[in-house]
Coordinates of C-alpha atoms in Angstrom, one line a residue:
Chain A
M41 CA -43.4 -18.5 -9.0
D42 CA -40.4 -20.4 -7.6
W43 CA -38.7 -17.6 -5.8
Q44 CA -36.0 -19.8 -4.3
A45 CA -34.9 -20.9 -7.7
L46 CA -35.1 -17.3 -9.1
I47 CA -33.0 -16.0 -6.2
T48 CA -30.5 -18.8 -6.4
D49 CA -30.0 -18.0 -10.1
A50 CA -29.8 -14.3 -9.4
G51 CA -27.1 -14.9 -6.8
A52 CA -25.0 -16.8 -9.2
R53 CA -25.5 -14.2 -11.9
I54 CA -24.6 -11.1 -9.9
A55 CA -21.8 -12.7 -7.8
P56 CA -19.0 -11.0 -9.7
H57 CA -20.4 -7.6 -9.1
V58 CA -21.8 -7.5 -5.6
R59 CA -20.2 -7.5 -2.3
H60 CA -20.7 -10.0 0.5
T61 CA -21.7 -7.5 3.2
P62 CA -20.6 -8.1 6.7
V63 CA -22.7 -9.2 9.6
A64 CA -22.3 -8.8 13.4
T65 CA -24.0 -9.2 16.7
A66 CA -24.5 -6.2 18.9
R67 CA -26.3 -5.3 22.1
F68 CA -28.6 -2.3 22.2
G69 CA -29.8 -1.9 25.8
D70 CA -31.3 -5.2 26.7
L71 CA -31.6 -6.4 23.1
I72 CA -29.0 -8.6 21.5
L73 CA -29.4 -8.3 17.7
S74 CA -28.0 -9.9 14.6
L75 CA -27.2 -7.2 12.1
K76 CA -26.3 -7.2 8.4
F77 CA -24.6 -4.1 7.1
E78 CA -26.0 -4.1 3.5
Q79 CA -25.4 -0.3 3.3
M80 CA -21.8 -1.4 2.7
Q81 CA -23.0 -2.7 -0.7
H82 CA -21.8 -0.9 -3.9
T83 CA -23.5 2.6 -4.1
G84 CA -24.6 2.3 -0.5
S85 CA -27.7 0.2 -0.5
F86 CA -29.1 -3.3 -1.5
K87 CA -30.4 -1.7 -4.7
A88 CA -27.2 -2.8 -6.6
R89 CA -28.4 -6.4 -6.4
G90 CA -31.7 -5.9 -8.2
A91 CA -30.1 -3.5 -10.7
F92 CA -27.3 -6.0 -11.7
N93 CA -29.8 -8.9 -11.9
T94 CA -32.1 -6.9 -14.1
L95 CA -29.5 -5.7 -16.5
M96 CA -27.6 -9.1 -16.7
Q97 CA -30.6 -11.2 -17.5
A98 CA -32.0 -8.9 -20.2
R99 CA -31.0 -7.9 -23.7
V100 CA -30.3 -4.2 -23.1
P101 CA -31.2 -2.1 -26.2
Q102 CA -28.9 0.3 -27.9
A103 CA -30.8 3.2 -26.2
G104 CA -29.6 1.9 -22.9
V105 CA -31.5 1.9 -19.6
V106 CA -33.7 4.4 -17.9
A107 CA -34.9 4.6 -14.3
A108 CA -36.8 6.9 -12.0
S109 CA -35.6 7.0 -8.5
G110 CA -35.6 8.8 -5.1
G111 CA -31.9 8.2 -5.2
N112 CA -30.6 4.8 -4.2
H113 CA -32.2 2.9 -7.1
G114 CA -30.9 5.4 -9.6
A115 CA -27.4 5.2 -8.2
A116 CA -27.5 1.5 -8.4
V117 CA -28.8 1.4 -11.9
A118 CA -26.3 4.0 -13.1
H119 CA -23.5 2.0 -11.4
A120 CA -24.6 -1.4 -12.9
A121 CA -25.0 0.2 -16.3
R122 CA -21.5 1.7 -16.2
I123 CA -19.9 -1.6 -15.1
L124 CA -21.8 -3.5 -17.8
G125 CA -21.2 -0.9 -20.5
H126 CA -24.7 0.5 -21.1
A127 CA -25.9 4.1 -21.3
A128 CA -28.1 5.1 -18.4
R129 CA -30.5 8.0 -18.0
I130 CA -31.8 8.6 -14.5
Y131 CA -34.7 10.8 -13.5
V132 CA -34.7 11.9 -9.9
P133 CA -37.2 14.2 -8.0
Q134 CA -35.8 17.2 -6.2
I135 CA -36.7 15.4 -2.9
A136 CA -33.8 13.1 -3.4
G137 CA -31.6 15.8 -2.1
P138 CA -28.1 17.0 -3.1
A139 CA -26.1 14.1 -1.6
K140 CA -28.0 11.4 -3.5
I141 CA -28.1 13.5 -6.7
A142 CA -24.3 13.9 -6.5
L143 CA -24.0 10.1 -5.9
I144 CA -25.9 9.3 -9.1
R145 CA -23.9 11.9 -11.1
A146 CA -20.7 10.3 -9.8
Q147 CA -21.7 7.0 -11.5
G148 CA -21.5 8.7 -14.9
A149 CA -25.2 8.5 -15.8
T150 CA -27.2 11.2 -17.6
L151 CA -29.1 12.8 -14.8
Q152 CA -32.4 14.7 -15.0
V153 CA -33.6 16.4 -11.8
V154 CA -37.3 16.7 -11.9
P155 CA -39.3 19.2 -9.8
G156 CA -41.8 17.7 -7.4
A157 CA -41.9 14.1 -6.1
Y158 CA -41.2 10.6 -7.3
A159 CA -44.4 10.3 -9.4
E160 CA -43.2 13.2 -11.7
A161 CA -39.8 11.6 -12.2
A162 CA -41.5 8.2 -13.0
A163 CA -43.7 9.9 -15.6
R164 CA -40.7 11.5 -17.3
A165 CA -38.8 8.2 -17.3
A166 CA -41.8 6.5 -18.9
E167 CA -41.9 9.2 -21.6
W168 CA -38.2 8.6 -22.3
R169 CA -38.7 4.9 -22.6
R170 CA -41.6 5.3 -25.1
A171 CA -39.7 7.8 -27.2
T172 CA -36.4 5.9 -27.4
G173 CA -37.0 2.2 -26.6
A174 CA -34.7 2.4 -23.6
M175 CA -35.2 -0.4 -21.1
E176 CA -36.8 0.7 -17.9
V177 CA -35.6 -0.8 -14.6
H178 CA -38.4 -0.9 -12.1
P179 CA -37.3 0.0 -8.6
Y180 CA -39.3 -2.7 -6.8
D181 CA -42.2 -4.3 -8.6
A182 CA -40.5 -6.6 -11.1
E183 CA -39.5 -10.2 -10.9
A184 CA -35.8 -9.6 -11.7
T185 CA -35.7 -6.7 -9.1
V186 CA -37.2 -8.8 -6.4
A187 CA -35.1 -11.8 -7.2
G188 CA -31.9 -9.7 -7.0
Q189 CA -32.9 -8.1 -3.7
G190 CA -33.7 -11.6 -2.4
T191 CA -30.0 -12.5 -2.6
V192 CA -29.5 -10.4 0.6
M193 CA -31.4 -12.9 2.7
A194 CA -29.9 -15.9 0.8
E195 CA -26.4 -14.5 1.5
W196 CA -27.2 -13.9 5.2
E197 CA -28.2 -17.5 5.7
T198 CA -24.9 -18.6 4.3
Q199 CA -23.3 -16.4 6.9
G200 CA -25.0 -18.3 9.7
L201 CA -28.0 -16.1 10.4
D202 CA -29.2 -17.2 13.8
A203 CA -32.7 -15.6 14.2
D204 CA -36.3 -16.4 14.5
T205 CA -37.4 -13.0 13.2
V206 CA -36.0 -10.6 10.7
L207 CA -37.0 -6.9 10.6
I208 CA -36.8 -5.2 7.3
A209 CA -37.7 -1.6 6.2
V210 CA -40.2 -1.3 3.4
G211 CA -40.7 1.3 0.7
G212 CA -42.1 -0.2 -2.5
G213 CA -41.4 -3.6 -1.1
G214 CA -38.7 -5.1 -3.4
L215 CA -36.4 -6.0 -0.5
V216 CA -39.0 -7.5 1.8
A217 CA -40.5 -9.4 -1.1
G218 CA -37.2 -10.9 -1.9
A219 CA -36.7 -11.9 1.7
L220 CA -40.2 -13.4 1.9
G221 CA -39.6 -15.3 -1.4
W222 CA -36.3 -16.7 -0.2
L223 CA -37.5 -17.6 3.3
G224 CA -40.8 -19.1 2.2
G225 CA -42.1 -18.9 5.8
R226 CA -39.1 -20.5 7.4
R227 CA -38.5 -17.3 9.6
K228 CA -40.8 -14.6 10.7
V229 CA -40.5 -11.3 8.7
V230 CA -41.5 -8.0 10.2
A231 CA -42.1 -5.2 7.7
V232 CA -41.2 -1.8 9.2
E233 CA -42.4 1.4 7.6
P234 CA -42.3 5.1 8.6
A235 CA -45.8 6.1 9.7
T236 CA -45.6 8.7 7.0
C237 CA -44.7 6.2 4.2
A238 CA -47.0 3.3 5.0
A239 CA -47.9 1.8 1.6
L240 CA -47.7 -1.8 2.7
H241 CA -49.5 -1.2 6.0
A242 CA -52.3 0.5 4.1
A243 CA -52.5 -2.2 1.4
M244 CA -52.6 -5.0 4.0
A245 CA -55.5 -3.2 5.7
A246 CA -57.4 -2.6 2.4
G247 CA -56.6 -6.0 0.9
A248 CA -55.2 -4.4 -2.2
P249 CA -52.6 -1.8 -3.2
V250 CA -53.9 1.7 -2.4
D251 CA -52.3 5.1 -2.9
V252 CA -50.9 6.8 0.3
E253 CA -49.4 10.2 0.9
V254 CA -45.7 10.1 1.6
S255 CA -43.5 12.4 3.7
G256 CA -40.9 12.5 6.4
I257 CA -37.2 12.0 6.8
A258 CA -37.0 8.6 5.0
A259 CA -39.3 9.6 2.1
N260 CA -36.7 9.7 -0.6
A261 CA -35.9 6.0 0.0
L262 CA -39.1 4.6 1.5
G263 CA -41.7 6.9 0.0
A264 CA -43.5 4.7 -2.5
R265 CA -47.0 5.9 -3.1
R266 CA -48.3 2.4 -3.7
I267 CA -46.8 -1.0 -2.6
G268 CA -45.7 -3.3 -5.4
G269 CA -48.1 -6.1 -6.3
L270 CA -45.4 -8.8 -6.0
C271 CA -44.7 -7.6 -2.4
L272 CA -48.3 -7.5 -1.4
G273 CA -49.0 -11.0 -2.7
L274 CA -46.1 -12.4 -0.7
A275 CA -46.9 -10.3 2.4
Q276 CA -50.5 -11.7 2.3
R277 CA -49.4 -15.2 1.7
Y278 CA -47.0 -15.2 4.7
A279 CA -49.2 -13.0 6.8
V280 CA -46.5 -10.5 7.4
Q281 CA -46.7 -8.3 10.5
T282 CA -46.4 -4.6 9.6
V283 CA -45.1 -2.1 12.1
L284 CA -45.0 1.7 11.9
V285 CA -42.4 4.0 13.4
S286 CA -42.1 7.8 13.8
D287 CA -39.4 10.0 12.3
T288 CA -38.3 10.7 15.9
A289 CA -37.8 6.9 16.4
I290 CA -35.9 6.7 13.1
R291 CA -33.6 9.6 14.1
E292 CA -32.9 7.9 17.5
A293 CA -32.0 4.7 15.8
Q294 CA -29.6 6.5 13.5
T295 CA -28.1 8.0 16.6
A296 CA -27.8 4.6 18.3
L297 CA -26.1 3.0 15.3
W298 CA -23.5 5.7 15.3
Q299 CA -23.0 5.8 19.1
E300 CA -22.9 2.0 19.5
M301 CA -21.2 0.9 16.3
R302 CA -19.9 3.9 14.3
Q303 CA -22.2 3.1 11.5
L304 CA -23.6 6.3 9.9
V305 CA -26.7 5.4 7.9
E306 CA -29.5 7.2 6.2
P307 CA -33.0 7.3 7.8
A308 CA -34.2 4.3 5.8
G309 CA -31.2 2.3 6.9
A310 CA -32.2 2.8 10.6
T311 CA -35.9 2.3 10.2
A312 CA -36.0 -1.4 10.9
L313 CA -33.9 -0.9 14.1
A314 CA -36.2 1.9 15.1
A315 CA -39.1 -0.5 15.5
L316 CA -37.1 -2.4 18.2
L317 CA -35.6 0.6 20.0
S318 CA -38.9 2.5 20.2
G319 CA -40.8 -0.6 21.4
A320 CA -43.1 -0.6 18.3
Y321 CA -42.0 -4.2 17.9
T322 CA -41.3 -6.1 21.2
P323 CA -39.7 -9.5 20.8
E324 CA -41.1 -12.3 23.0
D325 CA -38.9 -13.9 25.6
G326 CA -36.2 -15.9 23.8
E327 CA -37.1 -14.6 20.4
R328 CA -33.9 -14.2 18.4
V329 CA -34.1 -11.1 16.3
A330 CA -32.2 -9.8 13.3
V331 CA -32.2 -6.4 11.7
L332 CA -31.2 -5.6 8.1
I333 CA -29.4 -2.3 7.7
C334 CA -30.2 -1.4 4.2
G335 CA -29.0 2.0 3.2
G336 CA -26.2 4.4 4.1
N337 CA -26.6 7.4 1.8
V338 CA -27.1 10.0 4.5
A339 CA -27.4 13.7 3.9
P340 CA -25.5 15.9 4.1
D341 CA -22.5 14.0 2.8
P342 CA -20.3 13.6 5.9
L343 CA -17.2 14.1 3.8
D344 CA -18.3 17.8 3.4
S345 CA -17.5 18.3 7.1
L346 CA -14.0 16.7 7.2
Chain B
M102 CA 7.5 -13.3 27.0
D103 CA 5.0 -15.8 25.6
W104 CA 2.8 -13.4 23.8
Q105 CA 0.6 -16.0 22.3
A106 CA -0.3 -17.3 25.7
L107 CA -0.9 -13.8 27.1
I108 CA -3.1 -12.9 24.2
T109 CA -5.1 -16.2 24.4
D110 CA -5.7 -15.5 28.1
A111 CA -6.6 -11.9 27.4
G112 CA -9.1 -13.1 24.8
A113 CA -10.9 -15.4 27.2
R114 CA -10.8 -12.7 29.9
I115 CA -12.4 -9.9 27.9
A116 CA -14.7 -12.0 25.8
P117 CA -17.9 -10.9 27.7
H118 CA -17.2 -7.3 27.1
V119 CA -15.8 -6.9 23.6
R120 CA -17.4 -7.2 20.3
H121 CA -16.4 -9.6 17.5
T122 CA -15.9 -6.9 14.8
P123 CA -16.9 -7.8 11.3
V124 CA -14.6 -8.4 8.4
A125 CA -15.1 -8.0 4.6
T126 CA -13.3 -8.1 1.3
A127 CA -13.4 -5.1 -0.9
R128 CA -11.9 -3.7 -4.0
F129 CA -10.2 -0.3 -4.2
G130 CA -9.2 0.3 -7.7
D131 CA -7.0 -2.7 -8.6
L132 CA -6.5 -3.7 -5.0
I133 CA -8.6 -6.5 -3.4
L134 CA -8.2 -6.1 0.3
S135 CA -9.3 -8.0 3.4
L136 CA -10.6 -5.5 5.9
K137 CA -11.5 -5.7 9.6
F138 CA -13.7 -3.0 11.0
E139 CA -12.4 -2.7 14.5
Q140 CA -13.8 0.9 14.7
M141 CA -17.1 -0.9 15.4
Q142 CA -15.6 -1.9 18.7
H143 CA -17.2 -0.4 21.9
T144 CA -16.2 3.3 22.2
G145 CA -15.1 3.3 18.5
S146 CA -11.6 1.8 18.6
F147 CA -9.6 -1.3 19.5
K148 CA -8.6 0.5 22.8
A149 CA -11.5 -1.2 24.6
R150 CA -9.6 -4.5 24.4
G151 CA -6.5 -3.3 26.2
A152 CA -8.6 -1.4 28.7
F153 CA -10.7 -4.3 29.7
N154 CA -7.7 -6.7 29.9
T155 CA -5.8 -4.3 32.1
L156 CA -8.7 -3.7 34.5
M157 CA -9.8 -7.3 34.7
Q158 CA -6.4 -8.8 35.5
A159 CA -5.6 -6.3 38.2
R160 CA -6.8 -5.5 41.7
V161 CA -8.2 -2.0 41.1
P162 CA -7.8 0.2 44.2
Q163 CA -10.6 2.1 45.9
A164 CA -9.3 5.3 44.2
G165 CA -10.1 3.7 40.9
V166 CA -8.3 4.2 37.7
V167 CA -6.6 7.2 35.9
A168 CA -5.5 7.6 32.3
A169 CA -4.1 10.2 30.1
S170 CA -5.3 10.1 26.5
G171 CA -5.6 11.8 23.2
G172 CA -9.2 10.5 23.3
N173 CA -9.7 6.9 22.2
H174 CA -7.8 5.3 25.1
G175 CA -9.5 7.6 27.6
A176 CA -13.0 6.7 26.2
A177 CA -12.1 3.0 26.4
V178 CA -10.8 3.2 30.0
A179 CA -13.8 5.2 31.1
H180 CA -16.1 2.7 29.4
A181 CA -14.4 -0.4 30.9
A182 CA -14.3 1.2 34.4
R183 CA -18.0 2.0 34.2
I184 CA -18.9 -1.5 33.1
L185 CA -16.7 -3.1 35.8
G186 CA -17.8 -0.7 38.5
H187 CA -14.7 1.4 39.1
A188 CA -14.2 5.2 39.3
A189 CA -12.3 6.6 36.4
R190 CA -10.5 9.9 36.0
I191 CA -9.3 10.8 32.5
Y192 CA -6.9 13.6 31.5
V193 CA -7.2 14.7 27.9
P194 CA -5.2 17.4 26.1
Q195 CA -7.2 20.1 24.3
I196 CA -5.9 18.6 21.0
A197 CA -8.3 15.7 21.5
G198 CA -11.0 17.9 20.2
P199 CA -14.7 18.3 21.2
A200 CA -16.0 15.1 19.7
K201 CA -13.6 12.8 21.6
I202 CA -14.0 14.9 24.8
A203 CA -17.7 14.5 24.6
L204 CA -17.3 10.8 24.0
I205 CA -15.2 10.4 27.2
R206 CA -17.7 12.5 29.2
A207 CA -20.5 10.3 27.9
Q208 CA -18.9 7.3 29.5
G209 CA -19.4 8.8 32.9
A210 CA -15.8 9.4 33.8
T211 CA -14.4 12.4 35.7
L212 CA -12.8 14.4 32.9
Q213 CA -10.0 16.9 33.1
V214 CA -9.2 18.8 29.9
V215 CA -5.6 20.0 30.0
P216 CA -4.2 22.8 27.9
G217 CA -1.4 21.8 25.5
A218 CA -0.6 18.3 24.2
Y219 CA -0.5 14.7 25.4
A220 CA 2.6 15.1 27.5
E221 CA 0.9 17.7 29.8
A222 CA -2.1 15.4 30.3
A223 CA 0.2 12.5 31.1
A224 CA 2.0 14.6 33.7
R225 CA -1.3 15.5 35.4
A226 CA -2.4 11.8 35.4
A227 CA 0.9 10.8 37.0
E228 CA 0.4 13.5 39.7
W229 CA -3.1 12.1 40.4
R230 CA -1.8 8.6 40.7
R231 CA 0.9 9.6 43.1
A232 CA -1.5 11.6 45.2
T233 CA -4.4 9.1 45.4
G234 CA -3.0 5.7 44.7
A235 CA -5.3 5.3 41.6
M236 CA -4.2 2.7 39.1
E237 CA -2.8 4.1 35.9
V238 CA -3.7 2.4 32.7
H239 CA -1.0 2.9 30.2
P240 CA -2.2 3.5 26.6
Y241 CA 0.3 1.3 24.9
D242 CA 3.5 0.3 26.7
A243 CA 2.3 -2.2 29.2
E244 CA 2.0 -6.0 28.9
A245 CA -1.7 -6.1 29.7
T246 CA -2.4 -3.4 27.2
V247 CA -0.5 -5.0 24.4
A248 CA -2.0 -8.4 25.2
G249 CA -5.5 -7.0 25.0
Q250 CA -4.8 -5.3 21.7
G251 CA -3.3 -8.5 20.4
T252 CA -6.8 -10.1 20.6
V253 CA -7.7 -8.2 17.4
M254 CA -5.4 -10.3 15.3
A255 CA -6.2 -13.5 17.1
E256 CA -9.9 -12.8 16.5
W257 CA -9.2 -12.0 12.8
E258 CA -7.5 -15.4 12.3
T259 CA -10.6 -17.2 13.7
Q260 CA -12.6 -15.3 11.1
G261 CA -10.5 -16.8 8.3
L262 CA -8.1 -14.0 7.6
D263 CA -6.6 -14.8 4.2
A264 CA -3.5 -12.6 3.8
D265 CA 0.2 -12.7 3.5
T266 CA 0.6 -9.1 4.8
V267 CA -1.3 -7.0 7.4
L268 CA -1.1 -3.2 7.4
I269 CA -1.6 -1.6 10.8
A270 CA -1.5 2.1 11.8
V271 CA 1.0 2.9 14.6
G272 CA 0.9 5.6 17.3
G273 CA 2.5 4.4 20.5
G274 CA 2.6 0.9 19.2
G275 CA 0.2 -1.1 21.4
L276 CA -1.9 -2.4 18.5
V277 CA 1.0 -3.4 16.2
A278 CA 2.9 -4.9 19.2
G279 CA -0.1 -7.1 19.9
A280 CA -0.3 -8.2 16.3
L281 CA 3.4 -9.0 16.1
G282 CA 3.2 -10.9 19.4
W283 CA 0.3 -12.9 18.2
L284 CA 1.6 -13.6 14.7
G285 CA 5.1 -14.4 15.8
G286 CA 6.4 -13.9 12.3
R287 CA 3.7 -16.1 10.6
R288 CA 2.5 -13.1 8.4
K289 CA 4.3 -9.9 7.4
V290 CA 3.2 -6.8 9.3
V291 CA 3.6 -3.4 7.8
A292 CA 3.6 -0.5 10.3
V293 CA 2.0 2.6 8.9
E294 CA 2.6 6.1 10.5
P295 CA 1.7 9.6 9.5
A296 CA 4.9 11.3 8.3
T297 CA 4.2 13.8 11.1
C298 CA 3.8 11.2 13.9
A299 CA 6.6 8.8 13.1
A300 CA 7.8 7.5 16.5
L301 CA 8.3 3.9 15.3
H302 CA 10.1 4.9 12.1
A303 CA 12.4 7.2 14.0
A304 CA 13.1 4.5 16.6
M305 CA 13.8 1.8 14.1
A306 CA 16.3 4.2 12.4
A307 CA 18.0 5.1 15.7
G308 CA 17.9 1.6 17.2
A309 CA 16.2 3.0 20.3
P310 CA 13.1 5.0 21.3
V311 CA 13.7 8.7 20.5
D312 CA 11.4 11.7 21.0
V313 CA 9.7 13.0 17.8
E314 CA 7.6 16.1 17.2
V315 CA 4.0 15.2 16.4
S316 CA 1.4 17.0 14.4
G317 CA -1.2 16.6 11.6
I318 CA -4.7 15.3 11.3
A319 CA -4.2 12.0 13.1
A320 CA -2.1 13.4 15.9
N321 CA -4.8 13.0 18.6
A322 CA -4.8 9.2 18.0
L323 CA -1.3 8.4 16.6
G324 CA 0.7 11.3 18.1
A325 CA 2.9 9.5 20.6
R326 CA 6.1 11.4 21.2
R327 CA 8.0 8.2 21.8
I328 CA 7.3 4.6 20.7
G329 CA 6.7 2.0 23.4
G330 CA 9.6 -0.2 24.3
L331 CA 7.5 -3.4 24.0
C332 CA 6.6 -2.4 20.5
L333 CA 10.1 -1.5 19.5
G334 CA 11.4 -4.8 20.7
L335 CA 8.9 -6.8 18.7
A336 CA 9.3 -4.6 15.7
Q337 CA 13.1 -5.2 15.7
R338 CA 12.7 -8.9 16.4
Y339 CA 10.4 -9.3 13.4
A340 CA 12.1 -6.7 11.2
V341 CA 8.9 -4.8 10.7
Q342 CA 8.7 -2.6 7.6
T343 CA 7.6 1.0 8.4
V344 CA 5.8 3.2 5.9
L345 CA 5.0 6.9 6.2
V346 CA 2.0 8.6 4.7
S347 CA 1.0 12.2 4.3
D348 CA -2.1 13.9 5.7
T349 CA -3.4 14.3 2.2
A350 CA -3.1 10.5 1.6
I351 CA -4.9 9.9 4.9
R352 CA -7.8 12.2 3.9
E353 CA -8.0 10.5 0.5
A354 CA -8.3 7.1 2.3
Q355 CA -11.0 8.4 4.6
T356 CA -12.9 9.6 1.5
A357 CA -12.4 6.2 -0.3
L358 CA -13.7 4.3 2.8
W359 CA -16.9 6.4 2.7
Q360 CA -17.4 6.4 -1.0
E361 CA -16.7 2.7 -1.4
M362 CA -18.1 1.2 1.8
R363 CA -20.0 3.9 3.7
Q364 CA -17.6 3.6 6.5
L365 CA -16.8 7.0 8.1
V366 CA -13.6 6.7 10.1
E367 CA -11.2 9.1 11.8
P368 CA -7.9 9.8 10.2
A369 CA -6.1 7.2 12.3
G370 CA -8.6 4.6 11.1
A371 CA -7.8 5.3 7.5
T372 CA -4.0 5.6 7.9
A373 CA -3.2 2.0 7.1
L374 CA -5.3 2.0 4.0
A375 CA -3.6 5.3 2.9
A376 CA -0.3 3.4 2.5
L377 CA -1.9 1.3 -0.2
L378 CA -4.0 3.9 -2.0
S379 CA -1.1 6.4 -2.1
G380 CA 1.4 3.8 -3.3
A381 CA 3.6 4.2 -0.2
Y382 CA 3.3 0.5 0.1
T383 CA 3.0 -1.5 -3.1
P384 CA 2.2 -5.2 -2.8
E385 CA 4.0 -7.7 -4.9
D386 CA 2.2 -9.7 -7.6
G387 CA 0.0 -12.2 -5.8
E388 CA 0.6 -10.8 -2.3
R389 CA -2.7 -11.0 -0.4
V390 CA -3.1 -7.9 1.7
A391 CA -5.2 -7.1 4.8
V392 CA -5.9 -3.7 6.3
L393 CA -7.0 -3.1 9.9
I394 CA -9.5 -0.2 10.3
C395 CA -8.8 0.8 13.9
G396 CA -10.8 3.9 14.9
G397 CA -13.9 5.7 14.0
N398 CA -14.1 8.7 16.3
V399 CA -14.2 11.3 13.6
A400 CA -14.6 15.0 14.2
P401 CA -16.9 16.7 13.9
D402 CA -19.5 14.3 15.3
P403 CA -21.6 13.5 12.2
L404 CA -24.7 13.4 14.3
D405 CA -24.4 17.1 14.7
S406 CA -25.3 17.5 10.9
L407 CA -28.3 15.2 10.9

């Protein structure tokens, strides 16, 4: 698959609807890091890119689109569908939490909150697709999704990214797959997962996707039970290094992002930084490191406290 | 006074200690705006620039530095003093609130919380200066302060600012004075004040600084009783337009910044945007508008809710 071509096409396709998110350099202790604030994307995460790319390159049926989501993907699909004039039906598990559920509802989608975890929501979304012919938007393991997410890294390079190594949080693997596809080995990619949502780590060890248990503070964003096959293929091809971090390390990274830069992000958005601040990933002397901040839909909604 | 030269010198002087803050373009309803996120500066506001410039161009006495502040200036002075190795004593009024008081304390300064409003804190700071010979860092009406704050606008132009008009929130006027000094009339500057903290508006009407009552949700950052003389001189020279906004409009702009861009800012940080979203300032057809987001030290501390 020619990922560079797919991602270039995706970038041109979605350009009218996605934001160029800002970048900055910042020091955290002894570390000088390049950061990209992709949580400033529409609906608060990179997911808007894959959603727009998927909907814009397909013929969306009259029945509209359907998605199952821990929150961010659902909000992105609902947003893209509204902008593009399609009906959207989103199934979210209770685990998504009230802030993300409210965010999806605010996009104008038909929302179904499903008891249990992501797998139950996915089953209900599949039922709906079979019954109505609605188009399903996969959260991570589809070519159009991966190509859309890959535009983050393409954009960052146009902004002068100066790094040997890029740290990226991994759930189902759409974002890191897009980065790997775009970079094609030109920079090192480090895949960071919560120790309690380690689908890529487990798959790399097993040599194939395997089911994992998911839990912890980032689970509604990073808690895929099984890594996407597209991601695993790219991760194996480029021998990606996987790193695990604790929920404590993630919370400390959230705290550091607020205290140093007044950026309030959700646990998933701080997971890549957590690998550096906790020492789970230690750069070599002279290694220039970049961190992608990928999601900002923190709970509780901070507006509730103002 | 050659403000361009002073600001150029200030920029070179403080470069090792201040952050290039990111910029972005974003749509709010029908408005497409250029934004600069100066709340991502060290200690969460532009005040770090003036503080570093003041301390680095002076011979700081053994007694160290002293400042009175509603919060942001105190945090910036304490931070700069710590980095540069000076003792700092900061007087804050109770109105600063617990989040800003904790922020100043976290910088390692000796902190004195004074009952009442800013004027009482200022009186106590002046007493300390007279008794000890400590150097006082004025929050807005001093050449070194204004030159430091002017580096925000100089930096923005190096980042490709594409705007006819720049909206800036005004308290004592240090930031807007720096912008006016740097721009020298090359772009239109709109000075935005809360209707309840309208020191510049009142002074422009009276033709001289006059005392005003201050209150409202942005008062701990924008509640100067009297506009700085340097600011008023520049505002008169360039015939600055002043615009007033309500607390309701400020709160709505805070909400919009979070909902659109996941930027959680304090009321002062959303005040310039409030002028546009509320219609208090309506751009002409084709007028390209920029908004400076200047402070992020929101209360309560959002980390308390995580």
